[in-house]
XYZ file of C-alpha atoms in Angstrom:
518
model
C 123.810 118.107 120.185
C 124.824 119.445 116.755
C 121.896 119.656 114.331
C 122.502 120.226 110.625
C 120.230 120.452 107.571
C 121.458 119.464 104.099
C 119.647 120.087 100.801
C 120.842 118.545 97.531
C 119.366 118.987 94.051
C 119.803 116.172 91.523
C 118.669 115.877 87.923
C 115.213 114.598 88.901
C 114.540 115.448 92.543
C 115.450 117.455 95.604
C 116.571 115.708 98.785
C 116.552 117.167 102.291
C 118.302 115.582 105.278
C 118.426 116.446 108.988
C 121.337 115.124 111.042
C 121.909 115.052 114.811
C 125.623 114.760 115.623
C 126.293 113.201 112.229
C 123.423 110.702 112.477
C 120.614 110.931 109.901
C 117.273 111.365 111.712
C 114.931 112.759 109.029
C 114.944 112.537 105.244
C 112.615 114.076 102.646
C 112.339 113.678 98.884
C 110.677 116.252 96.628
C 110.022 115.586 92.938
C 109.259 118.697 90.825
C 106.598 116.851 88.819
C 104.988 115.397 91.955
C 104.677 118.347 94.312
C 103.148 117.491 97.691
C 99.557 118.467 98.398
C 99.611 118.819 102.192
C 98.790 122.395 103.175
C 97.198 123.259 99.813
C 93.742 124.854 99.945
C 91.129 124.060 97.283
C 87.673 125.282 96.407
C 85.941 121.944 96.029
C 82.520 120.632 95.161
C 80.785 118.053 97.376
C 80.208 114.846 95.380
C 78.719 112.541 98.033
C 77.549 112.888 101.628
C 77.566 109.540 103.461
C 76.223 109.757 107.056
C 76.799 106.006 107.479
C 80.521 106.548 106.903
C 80.487 109.855 108.807
C 82.266 111.391 105.829
C 81.857 113.166 102.514
C 83.778 113.032 99.251
C 84.831 116.309 97.646
C 85.947 116.951 94.055
C 89.077 119.133 94.217
C 90.174 118.549 90.621
C 92.311 115.467 91.289
C 91.971 111.962 89.832
C 90.441 110.692 93.081
C 87.971 112.681 95.182
C 89.185 113.946 98.550
C 87.973 112.300 101.764
C 86.346 114.704 104.256
C 85.429 113.174 107.662
C 82.533 114.882 109.451
C 84.882 115.489 112.397
C 86.904 117.780 110.104
C 83.959 120.057 109.251
C 83.746 123.429 111.010
C 85.077 122.135 114.298
C 87.076 124.956 115.904
C 87.098 123.224 119.308
C 90.184 121.234 118.320
C 92.124 124.487 118.085
C 91.573 125.303 121.743
C 92.588 121.757 122.649
C 95.677 121.966 120.460
C 96.740 125.340 121.806
C 97.096 123.842 125.307
C 98.405 120.478 124.108
C 101.333 118.893 125.853
C 102.851 118.403 122.404
C 104.083 121.331 120.339
C 101.334 123.022 118.349
C 103.258 123.476 115.118
C 100.644 121.413 113.282
C 97.492 121.978 115.357
C 95.112 120.419 112.864
C 96.594 116.974 113.467
C 95.642 116.977 117.137
C 92.088 116.055 116.353
C 92.942 113.099 114.138
C 93.578 110.747 117.061
C 90.687 109.013 118.785
C 89.978 109.749 122.415
C 91.075 106.923 124.690
C 90.075 105.793 128.173
C 92.254 103.240 130.013
C 94.108 102.590 126.744
C 90.886 101.778 124.850
C 89.114 103.947 122.241
C 86.018 105.764 123.483
C 83.006 105.264 121.162
C 82.260 108.473 119.287
C 78.740 109.786 118.721
C 77.559 110.349 115.149
C 78.082 113.898 113.947
C 75.352 115.731 112.036
C 76.501 118.253 109.432
C 74.785 120.647 107.054
C 76.371 119.557 103.804
C 74.662 119.145 100.431
C 75.657 117.494 97.164
C 77.219 120.011 94.705
C 77.867 122.472 97.552
C 81.073 124.484 97.071
C 83.422 124.601 100.072
C 87.013 125.505 100.923
C 89.084 122.551 102.110
C 92.730 122.056 103.052
C 94.732 118.875 102.453
C 96.039 117.319 105.689
C 97.191 113.945 104.291
C 98.675 112.994 100.919
C 96.873 110.507 98.628
C 98.238 107.034 99.242
C 97.787 103.509 97.868
C 94.780 104.304 95.683
C 93.113 106.488 98.339
C 92.393 110.152 97.751
C 93.808 112.972 99.902
C 92.285 113.641 103.322
C 90.967 117.185 103.759
C 89.493 119.481 106.397
C 87.378 122.650 106.367
C 89.331 123.922 109.403
C 91.926 125.953 107.533
C 95.355 126.772 108.985
C 98.153 128.793 107.370
C 101.496 128.058 109.064
C 104.370 130.507 109.157
C 107.801 130.277 110.715
C 106.721 131.817 114.028
C 102.910 131.710 113.966
C 100.004 129.674 112.606
C 97.071 131.762 111.384
C 93.599 130.232 111.858
C 90.921 131.886 109.660
C 87.392 132.341 111.001
C 88.418 131.901 114.626
C 89.041 134.243 117.530
C 91.598 133.063 120.072
C 95.312 133.035 120.874
C 97.042 129.717 121.581
C 100.647 129.381 122.736
C 102.871 126.334 122.426
C 103.258 124.589 125.749
C 106.965 124.162 125.025
C 107.330 127.834 125.872
C 107.753 127.414 129.626
C 108.460 130.977 130.790
C 105.189 132.528 132.035
C 106.524 136.044 131.498
C 107.394 135.234 127.875
C 103.913 133.783 127.364
C 102.400 136.939 128.809
C 104.547 139.119 126.509
C 103.590 137.153 123.407
C 99.884 137.124 124.245
C 99.850 140.874 124.921
C 101.778 141.590 121.708
C 99.451 139.551 119.488
C 96.296 140.844 121.165
C 97.399 144.325 120.144
C 97.204 143.640 116.368
C 94.984 140.546 115.957
C 91.765 141.121 113.934
C 88.508 139.658 115.255
C 88.026 137.220 112.343
C 91.269 135.251 112.705
C 92.983 133.271 115.430
C 96.677 132.622 116.031
C 98.767 129.846 117.507
C 102.225 130.931 118.632
C 104.906 128.416 117.672
C 107.892 127.578 119.847
C 110.227 129.483 117.528
C 108.565 132.761 118.582
C 110.196 132.546 122.007
C 112.654 135.402 122.426
C 111.890 136.927 119.019
C 111.400 140.698 118.792
C 107.974 142.312 118.425
C 108.913 143.530 114.942
C 109.866 140.062 113.624
C 106.698 138.423 115.017
C 104.482 141.192 113.625
C 106.175 140.829 110.226
C 105.477 137.070 110.189
C 101.828 137.732 111.058
C 101.464 140.379 108.334
C 102.757 137.910 105.723
C 100.249 135.261 106.862
C 97.332 137.719 107.000
C 98.125 138.972 103.504
C 98.148 135.373 102.241
C 94.753 134.717 103.846
C 93.126 137.899 102.499
C 94.395 137.070 99.009
C 93.130 133.501 99.003
C 89.847 134.627 100.634
C 89.163 136.903 97.647
C 90.299 134.230 95.203
C 88.016 131.691 96.877
C 84.978 133.917 96.375
C 85.579 134.359 92.643
C 86.975 130.926 91.727
C 84.852 128.226 90.140
C 85.082 124.816 91.810
C 87.112 122.686 91.594
C 90.166 124.940 91.726
C 93.317 125.372 93.811
C 93.179 128.520 95.933
C 96.417 128.338 97.892
C 99.549 126.277 97.255
C 101.822 125.718 100.227
C 105.456 126.727 99.864
C 108.028 124.333 98.431
C 109.440 121.560 100.612
C 112.771 123.306 101.222
C 110.991 126.305 102.696
C 108.745 124.003 104.713
C 111.869 122.459 106.203
C 113.161 125.914 107.097
C 109.798 126.837 108.556
C 109.346 123.651 110.577
C 112.879 122.510 111.357
C 115.080 125.595 111.437
C 115.381 126.517 115.089
C 118.022 128.040 117.340
C 119.689 124.651 117.833
C 120.378 124.237 114.086
C 124.080 124.956 113.658
C 124.336 124.652 109.861
C 122.092 124.754 106.779
C 123.986 123.574 103.697
C 122.671 123.717 100.093
C 124.470 122.621 96.899
C 122.368 124.662 94.431
C 123.175 128.346 93.791
C 119.616 129.175 92.743
C 118.092 127.401 95.724
C 120.632 128.986 98.064
C 119.662 132.454 96.827
C 115.917 131.760 97.196
C 116.399 130.320 100.680
C 118.545 133.270 101.755
C 115.836 135.718 100.676
C 113.194 133.721 102.529
C 115.249 133.570 105.727
C 115.907 137.301 105.650
C 112.149 137.824 105.917
C 111.316 135.259 108.601
C 114.565 134.626 110.529
C 117.276 137.172 109.643
C 119.439 136.184 112.627
C 119.767 132.665 111.156
C 121.107 133.622 107.704
C 124.724 133.345 108.918
C 124.200 129.585 109.318
C 123.148 129.157 105.685
C 126.001 128.028 103.418
C 126.480 127.177 99.737
C 128.307 123.867 99.273
C 131.114 124.229 96.695
C 132.883 120.867 97.025
C 133.529 118.580 94.030
C 132.319 115.464 95.872
C 128.480 115.280 95.974
C 127.119 116.858 99.153
C 125.363 113.733 100.444
C 128.369 111.549 99.653
C 130.771 113.913 101.432
C 128.693 113.879 104.618
C 127.960 110.112 104.382
C 124.222 110.696 104.051
C 123.860 108.424 101.001
C 125.384 105.589 103.009
C 122.884 106.079 105.844
C 119.927 106.295 103.449
C 120.944 102.986 101.864
C 120.998 101.354 105.315
C 117.546 102.731 106.102
C 116.106 100.865 103.109
C 117.141 97.492 104.485
C 114.723 95.051 106.067
C 117.058 94.239 108.988
C 118.499 96.845 111.354
C 121.409 95.588 113.471
C 121.930 96.910 117.003
C 125.255 97.437 118.764
C 124.663 94.500 121.100
C 124.344 92.048 118.201
C 120.551 91.908 118.346
C 118.474 93.191 115.432
C 114.998 94.297 114.418
C 113.081 93.328 111.271
C 110.691 95.836 109.660
C 107.939 94.356 107.489
C 105.347 96.371 105.550
C 101.869 94.956 104.928
C 98.729 96.507 103.440
C 97.107 97.043 106.846
C 100.063 97.749 109.130
C 103.815 97.730 109.685
C 105.139 94.871 111.823
C 108.457 95.156 113.689
C 110.048 92.046 115.197
C 112.813 92.155 117.820
C 115.380 89.306 117.691
C 118.307 88.470 119.980
C 120.582 87.664 117.008
C 124.225 87.390 118.047
C 123.632 88.881 121.503
C 125.306 86.934 124.329
C 124.333 88.299 127.720
C 125.828 87.651 131.128
C 122.592 87.806 133.119
C 119.568 85.537 133.261
C 116.997 85.330 130.453
C 114.789 88.092 131.858
C 117.690 90.522 132.272
C 119.050 89.764 128.798
C 115.626 90.197 127.216
C 115.119 93.514 129.005
C 118.478 94.820 127.777
C 117.709 93.878 124.162
C 114.195 95.341 124.320
C 115.409 98.659 125.738
C 117.993 98.954 122.972
C 115.394 97.925 120.369
C 112.884 100.503 121.655
C 115.367 103.284 120.941
C 116.164 101.872 117.488
C 112.472 101.495 116.613
C 111.749 105.140 117.471
C 114.714 106.256 115.326
C 113.635 104.124 112.358
C 109.988 105.257 112.491
C 111.142 108.874 112.344
C 113.800 108.335 109.674
C 111.645 106.151 107.413
C 108.574 108.326 108.095
C 106.468 105.221 108.701
C 102.816 106.001 109.385
C 99.569 104.202 110.200
C 99.161 101.206 112.497
C 102.412 99.710 113.838
C 102.786 96.500 115.868
C 106.079 95.768 117.667
C 106.838 92.217 118.796
C 109.298 92.589 121.672
C 111.096 89.622 123.229
C 108.840 88.125 125.919
C 109.217 89.509 129.423
C 107.690 87.935 132.519
C 107.754 90.853 134.942
C 105.263 93.696 134.479
C 107.797 96.180 135.824
C 110.189 95.308 132.988
C 107.431 95.635 130.387
C 106.709 99.097 131.749
C 110.399 100.034 131.482
C 110.412 99.128 127.773
C 107.137 101.005 127.222
C 108.457 104.126 128.966
C 111.756 103.954 127.030
C 109.871 103.879 123.727
C 107.637 106.783 124.790
C 110.701 108.794 125.829
C 112.421 108.251 122.454
C 109.245 108.996 120.485
C 109.114 112.493 122.012
C 111.973 113.455 119.673
C 109.605 112.891 116.732
C 107.405 115.755 115.479
C 104.664 113.399 114.223
C 101.592 112.764 116.379
C 101.435 109.287 117.934
C 99.344 107.111 120.221
C 101.004 104.197 122.067
C 99.431 101.327 124.009
C 101.205 99.351 126.766
C 102.793 95.975 125.997
C 100.189 93.204 125.975
C 100.424 89.775 127.620
C 101.671 88.438 124.276
C 104.632 90.834 124.227
C 103.065 93.018 121.511
C 102.946 96.791 121.554
C 100.427 98.580 119.323
C 100.860 102.179 118.242
C 99.852 104.598 115.518
C 101.971 107.287 113.916
C 100.627 110.172 111.906
C 100.913 109.604 108.174
C 101.099 112.862 106.204
C 103.325 112.095 103.233
C 104.826 109.079 101.514
C 107.255 107.055 103.611
C 110.947 106.919 102.716
C 110.376 103.410 101.321
C 107.645 104.599 98.951
C 109.593 107.736 97.981
C 112.778 105.888 97.012
C 111.500 102.573 95.634
C 108.849 101.056 93.370
C 107.018 97.756 93.673
C 109.001 94.915 92.049
C 107.289 93.976 88.751
C 108.426 90.355 89.135
C 107.190 89.562 92.649
C 104.561 92.380 92.831
C 105.889 93.482 96.184
C 105.709 90.105 97.928
C 109.483 89.706 98.037
C 109.198 86.132 96.785
C 109.016 84.420 93.379
C 107.916 80.952 92.311
C 110.367 78.130 92.916
C 112.032 76.569 89.862
C 109.979 73.372 90.197
C 106.779 75.429 90.480
C 107.698 77.183 87.219
C 108.163 73.798 85.524
C 104.709 72.750 86.757
C 103.218 75.945 85.284
C 104.951 75.231 81.958
C 103.560 71.675 82.015
C 100.045 72.980 82.587
C 100.462 75.617 79.851
C 101.547 73.033 77.239
C 98.613 70.752 78.040
C 96.144 73.594 77.554
C 97.958 74.735 74.404
C 97.606 71.298 72.792
C 93.828 71.503 73.208
C 93.608 74.845 71.357
C 96.423 74.681 68.785
C 98.060 72.093 66.534
C 101.570 73.565 66.657
C 104.030 70.980 67.936
C 107.309 72.886 67.555
C 107.819 75.661 70.117
C 110.575 77.873 71.467
C 110.598 78.432 75.224
C 112.456 81.494 76.619
C 113.462 81.486 80.294
C 115.726 83.307 82.711
C 119.359 82.034 82.359
C 119.322 80.522 85.857
C 116.190 78.571 84.971
C 117.787 77.301 81.748
C 120.832 76.086 83.706
C 118.554 74.338 86.203
C 116.735 72.477 83.399
C 119.956 71.380 81.705
C 121.736 70.302 84.889
C 118.937 68.798 86.986
C 115.789 68.299 84.912
C 117.007 67.178 81.481
C 115.294 63.765 81.746
C 112.140 65.348 83.103
C 111.906 67.737 80.123
C 112.567 64.940 77.632
C 109.818 62.789 79.186
C 107.540 65.794 79.301
C 107.961 66.494 75.543
C 107.355 62.822 74.581
C 104.253 62.706 76.739
C 102.739 65.782 75.054
C 104.112 65.108 71.549
C 105.726 68.550 71.503
C 109.308 69.562 70.708
C 110.481 72.506 72.786
C 113.697 74.408 72.090
C 114.779 76.120 75.335
C 116.718 79.423 75.111
C 117.774 81.985 77.722
C 116.556 85.582 77.941
C 118.122 87.885 80.534
C 115.219 90.350 80.295
C 112.846 87.837 81.896
C 112.321 87.501 85.632
C 113.261 84.290 87.515
C 109.711 82.906 87.308
C 108.710 84.300 83.910
C 108.504 82.291 80.674
C 107.485 82.945 77.061
C 106.474 80.544 74.301
C 106.944 81.227 70.580
C 105.723 79.279 67.535
C 108.853 78.229 65.629
C 107.203 78.325 62.201
C 106.561 82.096 62.287
C 108.274 83.340 65.466
C 104.991 84.689 66.886
C 104.565 84.704 70.666
C 101.750 82.420 71.803
C 102.114 82.691 75.597
C 98.915 84.688 76.059
C 96.828 82.408 73.850
C 96.315 79.951 76.683
């Protein structure tokens, strides 16, 4: 499989794409004026301690206070769990965010008691971006990730990614790190350390230790709230987290960014610098490699499958709902066999879309109904197998009797949908607007209320052009009857700046808008 990373700088943002054999699998957007917070370390001040919520709120100098769950306070046990996790330990702090489960059901957690006081100053690290009016989520369990290692302050252990299978390599890495590791820090060895020389690994550790000693001193002298450590820019994060031996090309279209990235790679992965290239083509980088086309498809509500079936992805406030439909699929087997084939194909597509769109939180998938438990298990296992390609942490429940599968996916940053689009000001994100007849009813109600408050009887009504055409072609008699009934003369004009269901009234004697007076 050929993996390639592309970075393009535009006038207002930086875009990063990861492709597998020409197929877009991950996409990131970075805006210079909206730098991400994940990984940043702050000296904060405790504002509220709420044992009933098992959480505290910390002022870190942002508009909204950060949310600090009690489970995220001085809890080094998660590190030992993460260091032997079946998943890769590149982001160990996220391991503890999932609830423990027994037989697919959450195990009730005991209340945690913490020694935390109002106005207390503490160091916290952001583990989840602010989202939808909620403040960032933080932890006191600090972690400073590098390309090869993750440094854990105030701990004393060595964890090794379980994706390093060779026992002799594990032994070599553990012996190497034990030889230079101070007593007041711990280390988790990332998968990328496998096969790397002692010198390169030691150099990565020295960089991380220097960062920690610097921010440790800054934390002692800083006055809360203040930022102590700002994680590296997104492009370097991509290099750090995505650039591995199976990456065949890293292409950048900015000279300045190419130079900065080259310098960074020489320090952390000098053997990979030959794969870094500066794009010099006249056609935009993302257009040339058909990335723009794939991004546009990923913004659509419907995703068509090769068989003719399709999935629908709907976002709600509480969860994301994915519906599987047979569409144009015409199978040759019986209903059960056809449904199984569609569901298996849909499971693969769902996993790809979750990763590409970076969808997080609670997700419910409505598969086509299957009668046999063995077939339900096949679909469940297929989804689990495809989800392993995703770096985000997930929890998946088996398919229920109603054909529904519930799962959660780690939400760290804004999804692709939220990064590339804004809520529609006309429909307020509902995707629907009032029908034309409903708008006429609203206008009727407005005029009746207006007559009670004002004596003006000559008004100008501005509407969307389509609405004006509808009135003239289908509702001319209705409008005439309506004006006689209310003793009001209304001159209807079109205004292309208005939405389909918007309207504005103006007094004709002075041209003043009176819409808001009712």
